[in-house]
PDB file of C-alpha atoms in Angstrom:
ATOM      1  CA  UNK A  27     163.502 274.385  46.228  1.00  0.00           C
ATOM      2  CA  UNK A  28     162.426 274.730  42.658  1.00  0.00           C
ATOM      3  CA  UNK A  29     163.539 277.990  42.425  1.00  0.00           C
ATOM      4  CA  UNK A  30     166.584 276.800  43.197  1.00  0.00           C
ATOM      5  CA  UNK A  31     167.079 273.782  41.210  1.00  0.00           C
ATOM      6  CA  UNK A  32     166.695 275.588  38.055  1.00  0.00           C
ATOM      7  CA  UNK A  33     168.976 278.401  38.708  1.00  0.00           C
ATOM      8  CA  UNK A  34     173.074 278.264  38.066  1.00  0.00           C
ATOM      9  CA  UNK A  35     174.638 276.693  41.026  1.00  0.00           C
ATOM     10  CA  UNK A  36     176.576 278.944  43.026  1.00  0.00           C
ATOM     11  CA  UNK A  37     180.784 277.946  42.919  1.00  0.00           C
ATOM     12  CA  UNK A  38     181.645 277.804  46.936  1.00  0.00           C
ATOM     13  CA  UNK A  39     185.174 277.491  48.355  1.00  0.00           C
ATOM     14  CA  UNK A  40     185.302 275.895  51.772  1.00  0.00           C
ATOM     15  CA  UNK A  41     188.434 276.455  53.991  1.00  0.00           C
ATOM     16  CA  UNK A  42     187.957 274.664  57.374  1.00  0.00           C
ATOM     17  CA  UNK A  43     190.240 275.754  60.765  1.00  0.00           C
ATOM     18  CA  UNK A  44     190.611 271.930  60.988  1.00  0.00           C
ATOM     19  CA  UNK A  45     192.044 271.602  64.387  1.00  0.00           C
ATOM     20  CA  UNK A  46     189.621 274.068  66.370  1.00  0.00           C
ATOM     21  CA  UNK A  47     186.802 272.437  64.820  1.00  0.00           C
ATOM     22  CA  UNK A  48     188.154 268.460  65.633  1.00  0.00           C
ATOM     23  CA  UNK A  49     188.895 269.649  69.414  1.00  0.00           C
ATOM     24  CA  UNK A  50     185.466 271.404  69.721  1.00  0.00           C
ATOM     25  CA  UNK A  51     183.836 268.094  68.371  1.00  0.00           C
ATOM     26  CA  UNK A  52     186.416 266.161  70.506  1.00  0.00           C
ATOM     27  CA  UNK A  53     185.017 267.368  73.942  1.00  0.00           C
ATOM     28  CA  UNK A  54     181.521 266.614  72.511  1.00  0.00           C
ATOM     29  CA  UNK A  55     182.430 262.958  71.938  1.00  0.00           C
ATOM     30  CA  UNK A  56     182.053 263.488  68.021  1.00  0.00           C
ATOM     31  CA  UNK A  57     184.395 263.152  65.532  1.00  0.00           C
ATOM     32  CA  UNK A  58     184.010 264.796  61.251  1.00  0.00           C
ATOM     33  CA  UNK A  59     183.941 260.843  60.370  1.00  0.00           C
ATOM     34  CA  UNK A  60     180.633 259.963  62.440  1.00  0.00           C
ATOM     35  CA  UNK A  61     179.077 263.046  61.590  1.00  0.00           C
ATOM     36  CA  UNK A  62     179.764 261.841  58.194  1.00  0.00           C
ATOM     37  CA  UNK A  63     180.240 265.537  57.616  1.00  0.00           C
ATOM     38  CA  UNK A  64     181.950 266.262  54.155  1.00  0.00           C
ATOM     39  CA  UNK A  65     179.500 264.216  52.225  1.00  0.00           C
ATOM     40  CA  UNK A  66     176.869 266.015  54.147  1.00  0.00           C
ATOM     41  CA  UNK A  67     178.109 269.703  53.285  1.00  0.00           C
ATOM     42  CA  UNK A  68     178.485 268.497  49.882  1.00  0.00           C
ATOM     43  CA  UNK A  69     174.847 267.081  49.565  1.00  0.00           C
ATOM     44  CA  UNK A  70     173.691 270.324  51.670  1.00  0.00           C
ATOM     45  CA  UNK A  71     175.282 272.102  49.739  1.00  0.00           C
ATOM     46  CA  UNK A  72     173.632 270.529  46.371  1.00  0.00           C
ATOM     47  CA  UNK A  73     169.791 270.934  48.051  1.00  0.00           C
ATOM     48  CA  UNK A  74     170.739 274.938  48.204  1.00  0.00           C
ATOM     49  CA  UNK A  75     171.862 275.665  44.627  1.00  0.00           C
ATOM     50  CA  UNK A  76     175.539 275.970  45.943  1.00  0.00           C
ATOM     51  CA  UNK A  77     178.475 273.610  44.192  1.00  0.00           C
ATOM     52  CA  UNK A  78     181.446 273.097  46.143  1.00  0.00           C
ATOM     53  CA  UNK A  79     184.672 273.153  43.713  1.00  0.00           C
ATOM     54  CA  UNK A  80     187.207 273.063  46.591  1.00  0.00           C
ATOM     55  CA  UNK A  81     187.829 271.688  50.017  1.00  0.00           C
ATOM     56  CA  UNK A  82     190.975 273.185  52.236  1.00  0.00           C
ATOM     57  CA  UNK A  83     191.280 271.814  55.688  1.00  0.00           C
ATOM     58  CA  UNK A  84     193.598 273.143  58.095  1.00  0.00           C
ATOM     59  CA  UNK A  85     195.380 271.366  60.930  1.00  0.00           C
ATOM     60  CA  UNK A  86     198.130 269.992  62.766  1.00  0.00           C
ATOM     61  CA  UNK A  87     198.098 266.754  61.891  1.00  0.00           C
ATOM     62  CA  UNK A  88     200.862 265.303  64.445  1.00  0.00           C
ATOM     63  CA  UNK A  89     198.076 265.916  66.964  1.00  0.00           C
ATOM     64  CA  UNK A  90     198.261 261.927  68.684  1.00  0.00           C
ATOM     65  CA  UNK A  91     195.221 260.835  67.695  1.00  0.00           C
ATOM     66  CA  UNK A  92     195.507 262.173  64.070  1.00  0.00           C
ATOM     67  CA  UNK A  93     198.807 260.917  63.252  1.00  0.00           C
ATOM     68  CA  UNK A  94     198.197 257.398  64.682  1.00  0.00           C
ATOM     69  CA  UNK A  95     195.317 257.091  62.869  1.00  0.00           C
ATOM     70  CA  UNK A  96     196.204 258.438  59.284  1.00  0.00           C
ATOM     71  CA  UNK A  97     193.926 261.158  59.603  1.00  0.00           C
ATOM     72  CA  UNK A  98     195.054 263.475  56.900  1.00  0.00           C
ATOM     73  CA  UNK A  99     195.423 260.477  54.319  1.00  0.00           C
ATOM     74  CA  UNK A 100     191.978 259.601  55.296  1.00  0.00           C
ATOM     75  CA  UNK A 101     190.822 263.258  54.276  1.00  0.00           C
ATOM     76  CA  UNK A 102     192.002 262.765  51.359  1.00  0.00           C
ATOM     77  CA  UNK A 103     190.508 260.398  50.268  1.00  0.00           C
ATOM     78  CA  UNK A 104     187.150 262.677  50.590  1.00  0.00           C
ATOM     79  CA  UNK A 105     189.113 264.901  47.763  1.00  0.00           C
ATOM     80  CA  UNK A 106     189.889 266.812  50.856  1.00  0.00           C
ATOM     81  CA  UNK A 107     192.681 269.201  50.247  1.00  0.00           C
ATOM     82  CA  UNK A 108     194.913 268.984  53.648  1.00  0.00           C
ATOM     83  CA  UNK A 109     197.147 271.448  54.780  1.00  0.00           C
ATOM     84  CA  UNK A 110     199.568 270.622  57.287  1.00  0.00           C
ATOM     85  CA  UNK A 111     200.013 273.497  59.849  1.00  0.00           C
ATOM     86  CA  UNK A 112     202.703 272.021  61.925  1.00  0.00           C
ATOM     87  CA  UNK A 113     203.397 272.870  65.270  1.00  0.00           C
ATOM     88  CA  UNK A 114     203.772 276.242  65.114  1.00  0.00           C
ATOM     89  CA  UNK A 115     200.574 278.119  66.624  1.00  0.00           C
ATOM     90  CA  UNK A 116     197.022 278.554  66.207  1.00  0.00           C
ATOM     91  CA  UNK A 117     198.113 281.905  64.713  1.00  0.00           C
ATOM     92  CA  UNK A 118     199.734 279.995  61.950  1.00  0.00           C
ATOM     93  CA  UNK A 119     196.681 278.393  60.663  1.00  0.00           C
ATOM     94  CA  UNK A 120     194.691 281.931  60.713  1.00  0.00           C
ATOM     95  CA  UNK A 121     197.301 283.251  58.824  1.00  0.00           C
ATOM     96  CA  UNK A 122     197.539 280.635  56.520  1.00  0.00           C
ATOM     97  CA  UNK A 123     193.811 280.540  55.806  1.00  0.00           C
ATOM     98  CA  UNK A 124     193.828 284.012  55.039  1.00  0.00           C
ATOM     99  CA  UNK A 125     197.188 284.214  52.555  1.00  0.00           C
ATOM    100  CA  UNK A 126     195.058 281.229  51.004  1.00  0.00           C
ATOM    101  CA  UNK A 127     191.831 282.644  50.578  1.00  0.00           C
ATOM    102  CA  UNK A 128     193.245 286.232  49.170  1.00  0.00           C
ATOM    103  CA  UNK A 129     194.792 283.878  46.859  1.00  0.00           C
ATOM    104  CA  UNK A 130     192.208 282.598  45.719  1.00  0.00           C
ATOM    105  CA  UNK A 131     189.665 285.596  45.726  1.00  0.00           C
ATOM    106  CA  UNK A 132     192.667 287.258  43.113  1.00  0.00           C
ATOM    107  CA  UNK A 133     193.640 284.167  41.145  1.00  0.00           C
ATOM    108  CA  UNK A 134     190.104 282.013  40.970  1.00  0.00           C
ATOM    109  CA  UNK A 135     186.934 284.280  39.558  1.00  0.00           C
ATOM    110  CA  UNK A 136     185.131 281.002  39.420  1.00  0.00           C
ATOM    111  CA  UNK A 137     184.866 280.802  43.057  1.00  0.00           C
ATOM    112  CA  UNK A 138     181.372 283.132  43.728  1.00  0.00           C
ATOM    113  CA  UNK A 139     180.770 282.304  47.695  1.00  0.00           C
ATOM    114  CA  UNK A 140     183.564 281.039  50.229  1.00  0.00           C
ATOM    115  CA  UNK A 141     182.772 279.626  53.816  1.00  0.00           C
ATOM    116  CA  UNK A 142     184.852 279.654  56.352  1.00  0.00           C
ATOM    117  CA  UNK A 143     184.522 276.809  59.318  1.00  0.00           C
ATOM    118  CA  UNK A 144     186.008 278.328  62.390  1.00  0.00           C
ATOM    119  CA  UNK A 145     184.384 279.375  65.975  1.00  0.00           C
ATOM    120  CA  UNK A 146     187.215 281.944  65.948  1.00  0.00           C
ATOM    121  CA  UNK A 147     187.094 285.649  66.521  1.00  0.00           C
ATOM    122  CA  UNK A 148     190.520 286.378  64.637  1.00  0.00           C
ATOM    123  CA  UNK A 149     188.856 285.602  61.337  1.00  0.00           C
ATOM    124  CA  UNK A 150     186.750 288.754  61.312  1.00  0.00           C
ATOM    125  CA  UNK A 151     188.924 290.535  59.341  1.00  0.00           C
ATOM    126  CA  UNK A 152     189.309 287.746  56.705  1.00  0.00           C
ATOM    127  CA  UNK A 153     185.693 288.114  56.590  1.00  0.00           C
ATOM    128  CA  UNK A 154     185.664 291.871  55.594  1.00  0.00           C
ATOM    129  CA  UNK A 155     188.277 291.611  53.349  1.00  0.00           C
ATOM    130  CA  UNK A 156     185.688 289.151  51.011  1.00  0.00           C
ATOM    131  CA  UNK A 157     183.255 290.927  51.111  1.00  0.00           C
ATOM    132  CA  UNK A 158     185.312 293.897  50.501  1.00  0.00           C
ATOM    133  CA  UNK A 159     185.849 291.891  46.818  1.00  0.00           C
ATOM    134  CA  UNK A 160     182.237 291.968  46.539  1.00  0.00           C
ATOM    135  CA  UNK A 161     182.236 287.831  47.323  1.00  0.00           C
ATOM    136  CA  UNK A 162     179.307 286.602  49.630  1.00  0.00           C
ATOM    137  CA  UNK A 163     180.634 284.834  52.675  1.00  0.00           C
ATOM    138  CA  UNK A 164     179.305 282.486  55.006  1.00  0.00           C
ATOM    139  CA  UNK A 165     180.697 281.136  58.091  1.00  0.00           C
ATOM    140  CA  UNK A 166     180.081 277.670  59.494  1.00  0.00           C
ATOM    141  CA  UNK A 167     180.404 277.955  63.226  1.00  0.00           C
ATOM    142  CA  UNK A 168     180.464 274.122  65.645  1.00  0.00           C
ATOM    143  CA  UNK A 169     178.234 274.153  69.235  1.00  0.00           C
ATOM    144  CA  UNK A 170     177.722 277.164  71.152  1.00  0.00           C
ATOM    145  CA  UNK A 171     181.096 278.020  71.563  1.00  0.00           C
ATOM    146  CA  UNK A 172     181.585 281.058  68.696  1.00  0.00           C
ATOM    147  CA  UNK A 173     182.251 284.470  68.920  1.00  0.00           C
ATOM    148  CA  UNK A 174     179.135 286.595  68.087  1.00  0.00           C
ATOM    149  CA  UNK A 175     181.691 288.908  66.191  1.00  0.00           C
ATOM    150  CA  UNK A 176     182.059 286.767  63.970  1.00  0.00           C
ATOM    151  CA  UNK A 177     178.922 285.608  62.878  1.00  0.00           C
ATOM    152  CA  UNK A 178     177.985 289.840  62.877  1.00  0.00           C
ATOM    153  CA  UNK A 179     180.653 290.192  59.466  1.00  0.00           C
ATOM    154  CA  UNK A 180     179.050 286.892  57.328  1.00  0.00           C
ATOM    155  CA  UNK A 181     176.737 287.177  54.970  1.00  0.00           C
ATOM    156  CA  UNK A 182     174.706 284.300  56.229  1.00  0.00           C
ATOM    157  CA  UNK A 183     175.901 282.191  59.716  1.00  0.00           C
ATOM    158  CA  UNK A 184     175.352 278.043  58.922  1.00  0.00           C
ATOM    159  CA  UNK A 185     175.416 275.630  61.840  1.00  0.00           C
ATOM    160  CA  UNK A 186     177.679 272.214  62.279  1.00  0.00           C
ATOM    161  CA  UNK A 187     174.572 271.170  63.366  1.00  0.00           C
ATOM    162  CA  UNK A 188     172.669 271.898  60.659  1.00  0.00           C
ATOM    163  CA  UNK A 189     174.355 270.753  58.262  1.00  0.00           C
ATOM    164  CA  UNK A 190     174.911 266.728  59.582  1.00  0.00           C
ATOM    165  CA  UNK A 191     170.760 266.294  59.986  1.00  0.00           C
ATOM    166  CA  UNK A 192     170.708 266.401  56.335  1.00  0.00           C
ATOM    167  CA  UNK A 193     169.706 262.878  54.953  1.00  0.00           C
ATOM    168  CA  UNK A 194     172.337 260.644  52.189  1.00  0.00           C
ATOM    169  CA  UNK A 195     172.760 257.833  51.316  1.00  0.00           C
ATOM    170  CA  UNK A 196     175.957 256.561  52.417  1.00  0.00           C
ATOM    171  CA  UNK A 197     179.350 257.927  54.490  1.00  0.00           C
ATOM    172  CA  UNK A 198     182.697 256.332  54.223  1.00  0.00           C
ATOM    173  CA  UNK A 199     182.209 255.018  57.643  1.00  0.00           C
ATOM    174  CA  UNK A 200     179.606 252.441  56.469  1.00  0.00           C
ATOM    175  CA  UNK A 201     182.495 251.320  53.529  1.00  0.00           C
ATOM    176  CA  UNK A 202     185.362 250.974  56.735  1.00  0.00           C
ATOM    177  CA  UNK A 203     182.642 248.839  58.803  1.00  0.00           C
ATOM    178  CA  UNK A 204     182.365 246.763  55.904  1.00  0.00           C
ATOM    179  CA  UNK A 205     185.750 245.727  55.361  1.00  0.00           C
ATOM    180  CA  UNK A 206     186.027 245.995  59.010  1.00  0.00           C
ATOM    181  CA  UNK A 207     183.880 242.692  59.826  1.00  0.00           C
ATOM    182  CA  UNK A 208     184.384 240.671  56.938  1.00  0.00           C
ATOM    183  CA  UNK A 209     187.979 240.927  58.427  1.00  0.00           C
ATOM    184  CA  UNK A 210     187.204 240.213  61.786  1.00  0.00           C
ATOM    185  CA  UNK A 211     184.935 237.089  60.750  1.00  0.00           C
ATOM    186  CA  UNK A 212     187.793 235.576  58.269  1.00  0.00           C
ATOM    187  CA  UNK A 213     189.697 235.833  61.480  1.00  0.00           C
ATOM    188  CA  UNK A 214     188.122 234.034  63.438  1.00  0.00           C
ATOM    189  CA  UNK A 215     187.188 231.399  60.974  1.00  0.00           C
ATOM    190  CA  UNK A 216     190.832 231.206  59.967  1.00  0.00           C
ATOM    191  CA  UNK A 217     191.693 230.652  64.296  1.00  0.00           C
ATOM    192  CA  UNK A 218     189.242 227.941  64.322  1.00  0.00           C
ATOM    193  CA  UNK A 219     190.900 226.002  61.586  1.00  0.00           C
ATOM    194  CA  UNK A 220     193.899 226.621  62.723  1.00  0.00           C
ATOM    195  CA  UNK A 221     192.459 224.449  66.339  1.00  0.00           C
ATOM    196  CA  UNK A 222     191.180 222.596  64.779  1.00  0.00           C
ATOM    197  CA  UNK A 223     194.687 221.771  63.863  1.00  0.00           C
ATOM    198  CA  UNK A 224     197.086 222.762  66.959  1.00  0.00           C
ATOM    199  CA  UNK A 225     194.612 222.492  69.441  1.00  0.00           C
ATOM    200  CA  UNK A 226     195.101 226.158  70.446  1.00  0.00           C
ATOM    201  CA  UNK A 227     192.979 228.660  69.841  1.00  0.00           C
ATOM    202  CA  UNK A 228     194.589 232.634  69.619  1.00  0.00           C
ATOM    203  CA  UNK A 229     191.763 235.058  70.941  1.00  0.00           C
ATOM    204  CA  UNK A 230     190.554 238.703  69.027  1.00  0.00           C
ATOM    205  CA  UNK A 231     191.588 240.573  72.113  1.00  0.00           C
ATOM    206  CA  UNK A 232     189.836 244.125  72.552  1.00  0.00           C
ATOM    207  CA  UNK A 233     192.437 246.240  73.152  1.00  0.00           C
ATOM    208  CA  UNK A 234     195.261 244.960  71.461  1.00  0.00           C
ATOM    209  CA  UNK A 235     192.931 244.631  68.037  1.00  0.00           C
ATOM    210  CA  UNK A 236     191.395 247.775  68.918  1.00  0.00           C
ATOM    211  CA  UNK A 237     194.891 249.234  68.578  1.00  0.00           C
ATOM    212  CA  UNK A 238     196.049 247.580  65.372  1.00  0.00           C
ATOM    213  CA  UNK A 239     192.651 248.451  63.483  1.00  0.00           C
ATOM    214  CA  UNK A 240     193.564 252.274  64.465  1.00  0.00           C
ATOM    215  CA  UNK A 241     196.305 252.290  61.515  1.00  0.00           C
ATOM    216  CA  UNK A 242     194.566 249.684  59.031  1.00  0.00           C
ATOM    217  CA  UNK A 243     190.987 251.197  58.499  1.00  0.00           C
ATOM    218  CA  UNK A 244     192.082 255.005  59.042  1.00  0.00           C
ATOM    219  CA  UNK A 245     190.099 255.925  61.990  1.00  0.00           C
ATOM    220  CA  UNK A 246     190.857 257.260  65.528  1.00  0.00           C
ATOM    221  CA  UNK A 247     190.779 254.519  68.318  1.00  0.00           C
ATOM    222  CA  UNK A 248     187.843 256.049  70.099  1.00  0.00           C
ATOM    223  CA  UNK A 249     185.734 255.597  66.708  1.00  0.00           C
ATOM    224  CA  UNK A 250     186.325 252.442  66.432  1.00  0.00           C
ATOM    225  CA  UNK A 251     185.515 251.631  69.621  1.00  0.00           C
ATOM    226  CA  UNK A 252     182.336 253.701  68.594  1.00  0.00           C
ATOM    227  CA  UNK A 253     182.332 251.405  65.351  1.00  0.00           C
ATOM    228  CA  UNK A 254     182.655 248.325  68.034  1.00  0.00           C
ATOM    229  CA  UNK A 255     179.503 249.789  70.158  1.00  0.00           C
ATOM    230  CA  UNK A 256     177.285 250.287  67.748  1.00  0.00           C
ATOM    231  CA  UNK A 257     178.326 246.253  66.713  1.00  0.00           C
ATOM    232  CA  UNK A 258     177.335 245.372  69.903  1.00  0.00           C
ATOM    233  CA  UNK A 259     173.987 247.431  70.130  1.00  0.00           C
ATOM    234  CA  UNK A 260     173.370 245.427  67.488  1.00  0.00           C
ATOM    235  CA  UNK A 261     173.665 242.115  68.537  1.00  0.00           C
ATOM    236  CA  UNK A 262     176.435 241.357  65.851  1.00  0.00           C
ATOM    237  CA  UNK A 263     179.278 240.612  68.529  1.00  0.00           C
ATOM    238  CA  UNK A 264     179.577 239.495  71.460  1.00  0.00           C
ATOM    239  CA  UNK A 265     182.575 240.000  74.729  1.00  0.00           C
ATOM    240  CA  UNK A 266     184.134 237.221  76.886  1.00  0.00           C
ATOM    241  CA  UNK A 267     186.671 237.052  79.146  1.00  0.00           C
ATOM    242  CA  UNK A 268     189.924 234.737  79.293  1.00  0.00           C
ATOM    243  CA  UNK A 269     193.155 234.066  80.908  1.00  0.00           C
ATOM    244  CA  UNK A 270     196.733 234.486  78.963  1.00  0.00           C
ATOM    245  CA  UNK A 271     199.711 233.919  80.635  1.00  0.00           C
ATOM    246  CA  UNK A 272     197.257 234.381  84.470  1.00  0.00           C
ATOM    247  CA  UNK A 273     196.326 237.364  83.545  1.00  0.00           C
ATOM    248  CA  UNK A 274     192.650 238.362  82.910  1.00  0.00           C
ATOM    249  CA  UNK A 275     191.789 239.756  78.899  1.00  0.00           C
ATOM    250  CA  UNK A 276     188.551 240.627  77.474  1.00  0.00           C
ATOM    251  CA  UNK A 277     188.256 239.290  73.413  1.00  0.00           C
ATOM    252  CA  UNK A 278     185.286 239.498  71.393  1.00  0.00           C
ATOM    253  CA  UNK A 279     184.152 237.272  68.419  1.00  0.00           C
ATOM    254  CA  UNK A 280     180.809 237.442  65.971  1.00  0.00           C
ATOM    255  CA  UNK A 281     177.749 236.378  68.463  1.00  0.00           C
ATOM    256  CA  UNK A 282     177.067 233.974  65.338  1.00  0.00           C
ATOM    257  CA  UNK A 283     180.205 231.909  65.834  1.00  0.00           C
ATOM    258  CA  UNK A 284     179.952 231.472  69.625  1.00  0.00           C
ATOM    259  CA  UNK A 285     177.306 228.061  69.177  1.00  0.00           C
ATOM    260  CA  UNK A 286     180.469 226.750  66.974  1.00  0.00           C
ATOM    261  CA  UNK A 287     183.148 227.831  69.559  1.00  0.00           C
ATOM    262  CA  UNK A 288     180.802 226.218  72.862  1.00  0.00           C
ATOM    263  CA  UNK A 289     180.875 222.892  70.658  1.00  0.00           C
ATOM    264  CA  UNK A 290     184.508 222.849  69.815  1.00  0.00           C
ATOM    265  CA  UNK A 291     184.975 223.973  73.670  1.00  0.00           C
ATOM    266  CA  UNK A 292     186.799 227.069  72.887  1.00  0.00           C
ATOM    267  CA  UNK A 293     184.390 229.039  74.680  1.00  0.00           C
ATOM    268  CA  UNK A 294     182.071 228.614  77.855  1.00  0.00           C
ATOM    269  CA  UNK A 295     178.645 230.126  78.657  1.00  0.00           C
ATOM    270  CA  UNK A 296     180.783 231.294  81.562  1.00  0.00           C
ATOM    271  CA  UNK A 297     183.482 233.074  79.816  1.00  0.00           C
ATOM    272  CA  UNK A 298     180.070 235.570  78.156  1.00  0.00           C
ATOM    273  CA  UNK A 299     180.121 238.869  79.506  1.00  0.00           C
ATOM    274  CA  UNK A 300     176.371 239.604  78.899  1.00  0.00           C
ATOM    275  CA  UNK A 301     176.702 243.228  80.016  1.00  0.00           C
ATOM    276  CA  UNK A 302     179.804 244.531  78.912  1.00  0.00           C
ATOM    277  CA  UNK A 303     180.311 247.999  79.385  1.00  0.00           C
ATOM    278  CA  UNK A 304     181.319 248.411  75.864  1.00  0.00           C
ATOM    279  CA  UNK A 305     180.245 252.774  76.637  1.00  0.00           C
ATOM    280  CA  UNK A 306     182.761 252.802  79.264  1.00  0.00           C
ATOM    281  CA  UNK A 307     185.390 251.641  76.722  1.00  0.00           C
ATOM    282  CA  UNK A 308     184.569 254.249  74.001  1.00  0.00           C
ATOM    283  CA  UNK A 309     184.162 257.135  77.177  1.00  0.00           C
ATOM    284  CA  UNK A 310     188.262 256.232  78.336  1.00  0.00           C
ATOM    285  CA  UNK A 311     189.468 256.592  74.778  1.00  0.00           C
ATOM    286  CA  UNK A 312     187.989 260.129  73.993  1.00  0.00           C
ATOM    287  CA  UNK A 313     189.166 261.373  77.620  1.00  0.00           C
ATOM    288  CA  UNK A 314     192.560 260.127  77.546  1.00  0.00           C
ATOM    289  CA  UNK A 315     192.697 262.428  73.837  1.00  0.00           C
ATOM    290  CA  UNK A 316     191.305 264.703  75.838  1.00  0.00           C
ATOM    291  CA  UNK A 317     193.781 265.124  78.246  1.00  0.00           C
ATOM    292  CA  UNK A 318     196.286 264.876  75.711  1.00  0.00           C
ATOM    293  CA  UNK A 319     195.021 268.136  74.284  1.00  0.00           C
ATOM    294  CA  UNK A 320     194.972 270.372  77.349  1.00  0.00           C
TER     295      UNK A 320
END
């Protein structure tokens, strides 16, 4: 490792078949934001004597879950270049990656190595061209559903699962959670004050606010549900049922505000759901978007 530190860093450009990766992860109930992939990729490269000088991702950002959550904008906040492939078929993304990599080979001599992130064997001709131009090329794969031919043409095979084991001090997701938590607490405090004045308390309905938070926090609805599941497991939130226009709903509040709401008569112990199945909510959200992608 000392030897790596003493060497001049190798400049790396990363090209990601993002739609391929995103769909592979979706099948596993995972996503790049929760995995903190881009933060960990940069740290993994630093540890291995690499300097990331470019990350470009290719995807049809009109996929419903990505579109609803402004995912393209979120990725750009990571310093990632996003290329929207629209609904022009899988081969269009492959072609665009190939064109951009070839352009980089001939126009940017500062790139020492290319990382191609894909499970698709259609990338093998591109790997050959990169090597023919005396540049190293590594392939990053996701899961086990990759083509062996792809690996055979790479100088190195790196697994996403290896990269995401990298320890980092901070995730972008942590900032999103912190901001959400402050907003959530502020909302409940304001509604308690409003109740004191009007006698009416506006619940923080689970489903309604899951949908609203997607656009505000720029995270997919299944990841927002994951965030709430984490907070629930940490004992920070609780769920309770209530009636609105005669129909049952589930609402939530910060657990440390329970006593205040009970004291004011807003909440009763009987309404609290001590074993609420938030895991089922997360799974249902994932399943819905999996069906849309079938």
